[in-house]
Amino acid sequence: MAATMEVADIVVVAIYFILVLAIGFLAMRKSNHNTVNGYFLAGRSMNWAAIGASLFVSNIGSWLFIPVYIQSGVFTMPEYLSKRYGGRRLKVYFAALSLILYIFTKLSVDLYAGALFIQESLGWNLYLSIILLITMTAVLTVTGGLVAVIYTDTVQAFLMITGALCLTGISLVKVGGLEGVWTKYMQASPNITAILLSSPNLTYSESCHHHLSPKPNALRILRGPRDPDLPWPGFLLGQTPASLWYWCTDQVVVQRVLAAKNIAHAKGSTIFAGFLKILPMFVIVIPGMISRIFFADELACISPEHCLEVCGSEAGCSNVAYPRLVMSVMPVGLRGLMMAVMIAALMSDLDSIFNSASTIFTLDIYKMLRKKASSRELVMVGRLFVVAMVIISIAWVPVIIEMQGGQMFYYIQEVTDYLTPPVAALFLLGVLWRRCNETGAFWGGMVGFTIGALRLVLALVYREPLCDQPDERPSFIKDVHFMYVAVLLFWGSALVAVVKSAQTTLTSTKWQKEMEEEGGMRRRWKRGIALKQEEQSLGGG
């Protein structure tokens, strides 16, 4: 059975809170956070190490796009679209889409994950825990801006790596090393008889049997084209290009790089973050596999009824694997460290989302409506928007609990794969192809967004049934993986943008030629009249 938090663990967590708050406020005092440049981009003064650590805790970016962004001098990604293509349509579209995605995917995942860990370790009320964590994160973000976010992220990155490495080391010793992981994981199936004997009221359906044992190809990355989890054609042709949205155009990721003091620090930060990003394979994936080995009877629950009893979700209990391992194998004190690590991960994501969302709202929406707004007014609006985000986040908690279903990873992947591939295509074309114009980009984005939004609505209406229920969804829903939809959206949007840009360019060229020809005819006609008048004048003389 999992242990519970003791006094020493709680002391460690309290020290962490004090440390993070102190660093955040010290960083705030050193920065000019009352100006737009200082509040939203840390005065463009950050070094590669701080940015790299911050990128790691809130994920990394690709530096192919960095020189373009820095040279354009933009604050936000919607602003870049507006500068590159002209007009306001693309700017408003991407700004609104970004804010929607932040609220309904990023915040929902972070809030649920943090609340779940607190529930496993402390048994606190979910709503009280979430309100306290969001409030503390918002205080840092509202008062200190991006400077406070980056410096606290740097401390949290060190804390996360240290705690996660400790958990990995202790878990590997208990399971028998990497060899023990590879052999025991494939045998990690629940003892159905023992579970049913211990809980006589439980039922077990044979239709749930395929969920109980790891799949034969569980340790393979590239799987068959009809694999329900990770089909390789969809992954390579759809997921990988669509990931350009997250790695290269998401405000949460790019905003840190824009805060670099120069291009060398910007590139160095992403390379540093890339090296750190190798660690999750060892400090997240392997501990998750070990947790399945130790708690197969719980994590591989035998029925929706059993899953509800174990973790409060009928769809599955994989979400509690990591916190359950922490509370079971870590000694007193280190449990508190890991509690702080999980809080660090939650706070890093939340403060990143709050800061980036306030930047987009203030500079891309509010400033467009009030062009003469002062710098102080813009900073104040940014802070007030963070407060509004906090209120929306807390109000969204009941919906999160209802819709999480035990499969939050697939939920966020589905939503982003249905809405973001067209955006990735527009940015890629904008950087690599000069002839792509605003008309082509707009219609490419709108066609892709319409198809993706329709598919998302259908996916939400026709949800995957529980394992003991028949799957009566339409074939185009249950048999078409969302990664294949991402293939259609990315390449289809790019094709529409290219064709429409070429068409409008040809039309413009043709119109220009016609105008030039018409102008030539008018000039010749005027010249003819002038010559005739001159002849008449000479003849009359």
PDB file of C-alpha atoms in Angstrom, residues 288-454:
ATOM      1  CA  GLY A 288       5.935   4.592 -15.278  1.00  0.00           C
ATOM      2  CA  MET A 289       6.778   1.090 -16.531  1.00  0.00           C
ATOM      3  CA  ILE A 290       8.100   0.127 -13.084  1.00  0.00           C
ATOM      4  CA  SER A 291       4.878   1.370 -11.508  1.00  0.00           C
ATOM      5  CA  ARG A 292       2.926  -0.948 -13.818  1.00  0.00           C
ATOM      6  CA  ILE A 293       5.121  -3.848 -12.626  1.00  0.00           C
ATOM      7  CA  PHE A 294       4.589  -3.071  -8.932  1.00  0.00           C
ATOM      8  CA  PHE A 295       0.877  -2.207  -9.113  1.00  0.00           C
ATOM      9  CA  ALA A 296      -0.491  -4.332 -11.942  1.00  0.00           C
ATOM     10  CA  ASP A 297      -3.616  -5.250  -9.949  1.00  0.00           C
ATOM     11  CA  GLU A 298      -4.514  -1.563  -9.631  1.00  0.00           C
ATOM     12  CA  LEU A 299      -3.183   0.195 -12.733  1.00  0.00           C
ATOM     13  CA  ALA A 300      -4.430  -2.558 -15.078  1.00  0.00           C
ATOM     14  CA  CYS A 301      -7.880  -2.544 -13.489  1.00  0.00           C
ATOM     15  CA  ILE A 302     -10.087  -5.381 -14.749  1.00  0.00           C
ATOM     16  CA  SER A 303     -13.325  -3.486 -15.413  1.00  0.00           C
ATOM     17  CA  PRO A 304     -14.769   0.055 -15.402  1.00  0.00           C
ATOM     18  CA  GLU A 305     -16.257  -0.760 -12.013  1.00  0.00           C
ATOM     19  CA  HIS A 306     -12.881  -1.776 -10.636  1.00  0.00           C
ATOM     20  CA  CYS A 307     -11.150   1.261 -12.159  1.00  0.00           C
ATOM     21  CA  LEU A 308     -13.666   3.553 -10.486  1.00  0.00           C
ATOM     22  CA  GLU A 309     -12.926   1.881  -7.157  1.00  0.00           C
ATOM     23  CA  VAL A 310      -9.142   2.181  -7.577  1.00  0.00           C
ATOM     24  CA  CYS A 311      -8.692   5.719  -8.929  1.00  0.00           C
ATOM     25  CA  GLY A 312     -12.111   7.278  -9.423  1.00  0.00           C
ATOM     26  CA  SER A 313     -12.164   6.902 -13.218  1.00  0.00           C
ATOM     27  CA  GLU A 314     -14.018   4.266 -15.233  1.00  0.00           C
ATOM     28  CA  ALA A 315     -11.752   4.574 -18.283  1.00  0.00           C
ATOM     29  CA  GLY A 316      -8.493   3.498 -16.616  1.00  0.00           C
ATOM     30  CA  CYS A 317      -5.952   4.253 -13.898  1.00  0.00           C
ATOM     31  CA  SER A 318      -2.750   4.920 -15.836  1.00  0.00           C
ATOM     32  CA  ASN A 319      -2.838   8.550 -14.664  1.00  0.00           C
ATOM     33  CA  VAL A 320      -2.032   7.566 -11.059  1.00  0.00           C
ATOM     34  CA  ALA A 321       0.987   5.414 -11.967  1.00  0.00           C
ATOM     35  CA  TYR A 322       3.657   8.026 -11.238  1.00  0.00           C
ATOM     36  CA  PRO A 323       2.292   9.442  -7.948  1.00  0.00           C
ATOM     37  CA  ARG A 324       1.561   5.927  -6.648  1.00  0.00           C
ATOM     38  CA  LEU A 325       5.157   4.882  -7.298  1.00  0.00           C
ATOM     39  CA  VAL A 326       6.458   8.007  -5.540  1.00  0.00           C
ATOM     40  CA  MET A 327       4.398   7.406  -2.424  1.00  0.00           C
ATOM     41  CA  SER A 328       5.398   3.723  -2.294  1.00  0.00           C
ATOM     42  CA  VAL A 329       9.162   3.594  -2.921  1.00  0.00           C
ATOM     43  CA  MET A 330      10.497   6.976  -1.799  1.00  0.00           C
ATOM     44  CA  PRO A 331      11.681   7.329   1.823  1.00  0.00           C
ATOM     45  CA  VAL A 332      10.486  10.044   4.200  1.00  0.00           C
ATOM     46  CA  GLY A 333      11.786  13.453   3.148  1.00  0.00           C
ATOM     47  CA  LEU A 334      12.329  12.401  -0.452  1.00  0.00           C
ATOM     48  CA  ARG A 335       8.579  11.971  -0.760  1.00  0.00           C
ATOM     49  CA  GLY A 336       8.328  15.634   0.140  1.00  0.00           C
ATOM     50  CA  LEU A 337      10.962  16.427  -2.490  1.00  0.00           C
ATOM     51  CA  MET A 338       8.969  14.602  -5.146  1.00  0.00           C
ATOM     52  CA  MET A 339       5.828  16.366  -4.006  1.00  0.00           C
ATOM     53  CA  ALA A 340       7.693  19.625  -4.568  1.00  0.00           C
ATOM     54  CA  VAL A 341       8.861  18.314  -7.958  1.00  0.00           C
ATOM     55  CA  MET A 342       5.301  17.656  -9.089  1.00  0.00           C
ATOM     56  CA  ILE A 343       4.202  21.052  -7.814  1.00  0.00           C
ATOM     57  CA  ALA A 344       7.170  22.547  -9.680  1.00  0.00           C
ATOM     58  CA  ALA A 345       6.045  20.904 -12.917  1.00  0.00           C
ATOM     59  CA  LEU A 346       2.505  22.145 -12.417  1.00  0.00           C
ATOM     60  CA  MET A 347       3.547  25.682 -11.524  1.00  0.00           C
ATOM     61  CA  SER A 348       6.011  25.897 -14.411  1.00  0.00           C
ATOM     62  CA  ASP A 349       3.334  25.039 -16.919  1.00  0.00           C
ATOM     63  CA  LEU A 350       0.737  27.257 -15.301  1.00  0.00           C
ATOM     64  CA  ASP A 351       2.914  30.350 -15.030  1.00  0.00           C
ATOM     65  CA  SER A 352       4.029  29.830 -18.636  1.00  0.00           C
ATOM     66  CA  ILE A 353       0.434  29.585 -19.831  1.00  0.00           C
ATOM     67  CA  PHE A 354      -0.717  32.585 -17.812  1.00  0.00           C
ATOM     68  CA  ASN A 355       2.140  34.786 -19.003  1.00  0.00           C
ATOM     69  CA  SER A 356       1.857  33.772 -22.654  1.00  0.00           C
ATOM     70  CA  ALA A 357      -1.944  34.013 -22.726  1.00  0.00           C
ATOM     71  CA  SER A 358      -1.849  37.494 -21.179  1.00  0.00           C
ATOM     72  CA  THR A 359       0.750  38.533 -23.761  1.00  0.00           C
ATOM     73  CA  ILE A 360      -1.408  37.374 -26.668  1.00  0.00           C
ATOM     74  CA  PHE A 361      -4.588  38.928 -25.288  1.00  0.00           C
ATOM     75  CA  THR A 362      -2.949  42.254 -24.436  1.00  0.00           C
ATOM     76  CA  LEU A 363      -0.800  42.813 -27.513  1.00  0.00           C
ATOM     77  CA  ASP A 364      -2.849  41.066 -30.206  1.00  0.00           C
ATOM     78  CA  ILE A 365      -6.431  41.767 -29.148  1.00  0.00           C
ATOM     79  CA  TYR A 366      -6.600  44.618 -26.624  1.00  0.00           C
ATOM     80  CA  LYS A 367      -3.942  46.754 -28.311  1.00  0.00           C
ATOM     81  CA  MET A 368      -5.700  46.318 -31.653  1.00  0.00           C
ATOM     82  CA  LEU A 369      -8.886  47.704 -30.102  1.00  0.00           C
ATOM     83  CA  ARG A 370      -7.074  50.513 -28.228  1.00  0.00           C
ATOM     84  CA  LYS A 371      -4.202  51.586 -30.454  1.00  0.00           C
ATOM     85  CA  LYS A 372      -3.242  54.530 -28.242  1.00  0.00           C
ATOM     86  CA  ALA A 373      -3.030  52.522 -25.002  1.00  0.00           C
ATOM     87  CA  SER A 374      -0.020  53.455 -22.877  1.00  0.00           C
ATOM     88  CA  SER A 375       2.656  51.002 -21.793  1.00  0.00           C
ATOM     89  CA  ARG A 376       1.425  51.098 -18.195  1.00  0.00           C
ATOM     90  CA  GLU A 377      -2.143  50.406 -19.333  1.00  0.00           C
ATOM     91  CA  LEU A 378      -1.044  47.388 -21.396  1.00  0.00           C
ATOM     92  CA  VAL A 379       0.886  45.895 -18.463  1.00  0.00           C
ATOM     93  CA  MET A 380      -2.132  46.417 -16.186  1.00  0.00           C
ATOM     94  CA  VAL A 381      -4.441  44.737 -18.720  1.00  0.00           C
ATOM     95  CA  GLY A 382      -2.011  41.811 -18.945  1.00  0.00           C
ATOM     96  CA  ARG A 383      -2.103  41.369 -15.173  1.00  0.00           C
ATOM     97  CA  LEU A 384      -5.894  41.623 -15.016  1.00  0.00           C
ATOM     98  CA  PHE A 385      -6.205  39.014 -17.768  1.00  0.00           C
ATOM     99  CA  VAL A 386      -4.125  36.586 -15.681  1.00  0.00           C
ATOM    100  CA  VAL A 387      -6.616  37.075 -12.849  1.00  0.00           C
ATOM    101  CA  ALA A 388      -9.433  36.345 -15.298  1.00  0.00           C
ATOM    102  CA  MET A 389      -7.624  33.202 -16.435  1.00  0.00           C
ATOM    103  CA  VAL A 390      -7.380  32.067 -12.818  1.00  0.00           C
ATOM    104  CA  ILE A 391     -11.132  32.481 -12.339  1.00  0.00           C
ATOM    105  CA  ILE A 392     -11.894  30.633 -15.589  1.00  0.00           C
ATOM    106  CA  SER A 393      -9.495  27.839 -14.630  1.00  0.00           C
ATOM    107  CA  ILE A 394     -11.132  27.301 -11.252  1.00  0.00           C
ATOM    108  CA  ALA A 395     -14.596  27.372 -12.818  1.00  0.00           C
ATOM    109  CA  TRP A 396     -13.443  24.773 -15.370  1.00  0.00           C
ATOM    110  CA  VAL A 397     -12.344  22.260 -12.694  1.00  0.00           C
ATOM    111  CA  PRO A 398     -15.691  20.363 -12.513  1.00  0.00           C
ATOM    112  CA  VAL A 399     -15.648  19.947 -16.290  1.00  0.00           C
ATOM    113  CA  ILE A 400     -12.058  18.675 -16.155  1.00  0.00           C
ATOM    114  CA  ILE A 401     -12.956  16.030 -13.598  1.00  0.00           C
ATOM    115  CA  GLU A 402     -15.879  14.873 -15.727  1.00  0.00           C
ATOM    116  CA  MET A 403     -14.023  14.742 -19.031  1.00  0.00           C
ATOM    117  CA  GLN A 404     -10.590  13.458 -17.970  1.00  0.00           C
ATOM    118  CA  GLY A 405     -11.734   9.819 -18.163  1.00  0.00           C
ATOM    119  CA  GLY A 406      -8.303   8.405 -17.401  1.00  0.00           C
ATOM    120  CA  GLN A 407      -6.944   9.213 -20.866  1.00  0.00           C
ATOM    121  CA  MET A 408      -5.842  12.835 -20.654  1.00  0.00           C
ATOM    122  CA  PHE A 409      -2.817  12.298 -22.891  1.00  0.00           C
ATOM    123  CA  TYR A 410      -4.973  11.133 -25.793  1.00  0.00           C
ATOM    124  CA  TYR A 411      -7.485  13.902 -25.120  1.00  0.00           C
ATOM    125  CA  ILE A 412      -4.896  16.655 -25.528  1.00  0.00           C
ATOM    126  CA  GLN A 413      -3.341  14.939 -28.552  1.00  0.00           C
ATOM    127  CA  GLU A 414      -6.713  14.654 -30.267  1.00  0.00           C
ATOM    128  CA  VAL A 415      -7.705  18.258 -29.690  1.00  0.00           C
ATOM    129  CA  THR A 416      -4.385  19.684 -30.870  1.00  0.00           C
ATOM    130  CA  ASP A 417      -4.172  17.350 -33.878  1.00  0.00           C
ATOM    131  CA  TYR A 418      -7.605  18.492 -35.041  1.00  0.00           C
ATOM    132  CA  LEU A 419      -6.991  22.243 -34.658  1.00  0.00           C
ATOM    133  CA  THR A 420      -3.286  23.033 -35.036  1.00  0.00           C
ATOM    134  CA  PRO A 421      -1.918  21.380 -38.258  1.00  0.00           C
ATOM    135  CA  PRO A 422      -3.267  24.220 -40.474  1.00  0.00           C
ATOM    136  CA  VAL A 423      -1.437  26.759 -38.302  1.00  0.00           C
ATOM    137  CA  ALA A 424       1.802  24.797 -38.617  1.00  0.00           C
ATOM    138  CA  ALA A 425       1.407  24.759 -42.403  1.00  0.00           C
ATOM    139  CA  LEU A 426       0.915  28.557 -42.519  1.00  0.00           C
ATOM    140  CA  PHE A 427       4.030  29.232 -40.450  1.00  0.00           C
ATOM    141  CA  LEU A 428       6.131  26.794 -42.467  1.00  0.00           C
ATOM    142  CA  LEU A 429       5.031  28.340 -45.763  1.00  0.00           C
ATOM    143  CA  GLY A 430       5.520  31.828 -44.356  1.00  0.00           C
ATOM    144  CA  VAL A 431       9.130  31.106 -43.459  1.00  0.00           C
ATOM    145  CA  LEU A 432      10.131  28.979 -46.459  1.00  0.00           C
ATOM    146  CA  TRP A 433       8.068  30.356 -49.401  1.00  0.00           C
ATOM    147  CA  ARG A 434       7.982  34.077 -50.100  1.00  0.00           C
ATOM    148  CA  ARG A 435       5.208  33.868 -52.698  1.00  0.00           C
ATOM    149  CA  CYS A 436       2.632  32.630 -50.172  1.00  0.00           C
ATOM    150  CA  ASN A 437       0.318  35.608 -49.660  1.00  0.00           C
ATOM    151  CA  GLU A 438      -2.356  36.605 -47.156  1.00  0.00           C
ATOM    152  CA  THR A 439      -5.271  35.396 -49.286  1.00  0.00           C
ATOM    153  CA  GLY A 440      -3.757  31.947 -49.759  1.00  0.00           C
ATOM    154  CA  ALA A 441      -2.746  31.644 -46.100  1.00  0.00           C
ATOM    155  CA  PHE A 442      -6.188  32.731 -44.890  1.00  0.00           C
ATOM    156  CA  TRP A 443      -8.141  30.278 -47.026  1.00  0.00           C
ATOM    157  CA  GLY A 444      -5.693  27.467 -46.303  1.00  0.00           C
ATOM    158  CA  GLY A 445      -6.120  28.095 -42.592  1.00  0.00           C
ATOM    159  CA  MET A 446      -9.909  28.394 -42.776  1.00  0.00           C
ATOM    160  CA  VAL A 447     -10.397  25.209 -44.811  1.00  0.00           C
ATOM    161  CA  GLY A 448      -8.167  23.235 -42.454  1.00  0.00           C
ATOM    162  CA  PHE A 449      -9.777  24.739 -39.353  1.00  0.00           C
ATOM    163  CA  THR A 450     -13.308  23.987 -40.579  1.00  0.00           C
ATOM    164  CA  ILE A 451     -12.539  20.339 -41.313  1.00  0.00           C
ATOM    165  CA  GLY A 452     -10.593  19.910 -38.073  1.00  0.00           C
ATOM    166  CA  ALA A 453     -13.255  21.557 -35.913  1.00  0.00           C
ATOM    167  CA  LEU A 454     -15.975  19.393 -37.504  1.00  0.00           C
TER     168      LEU A 454
END
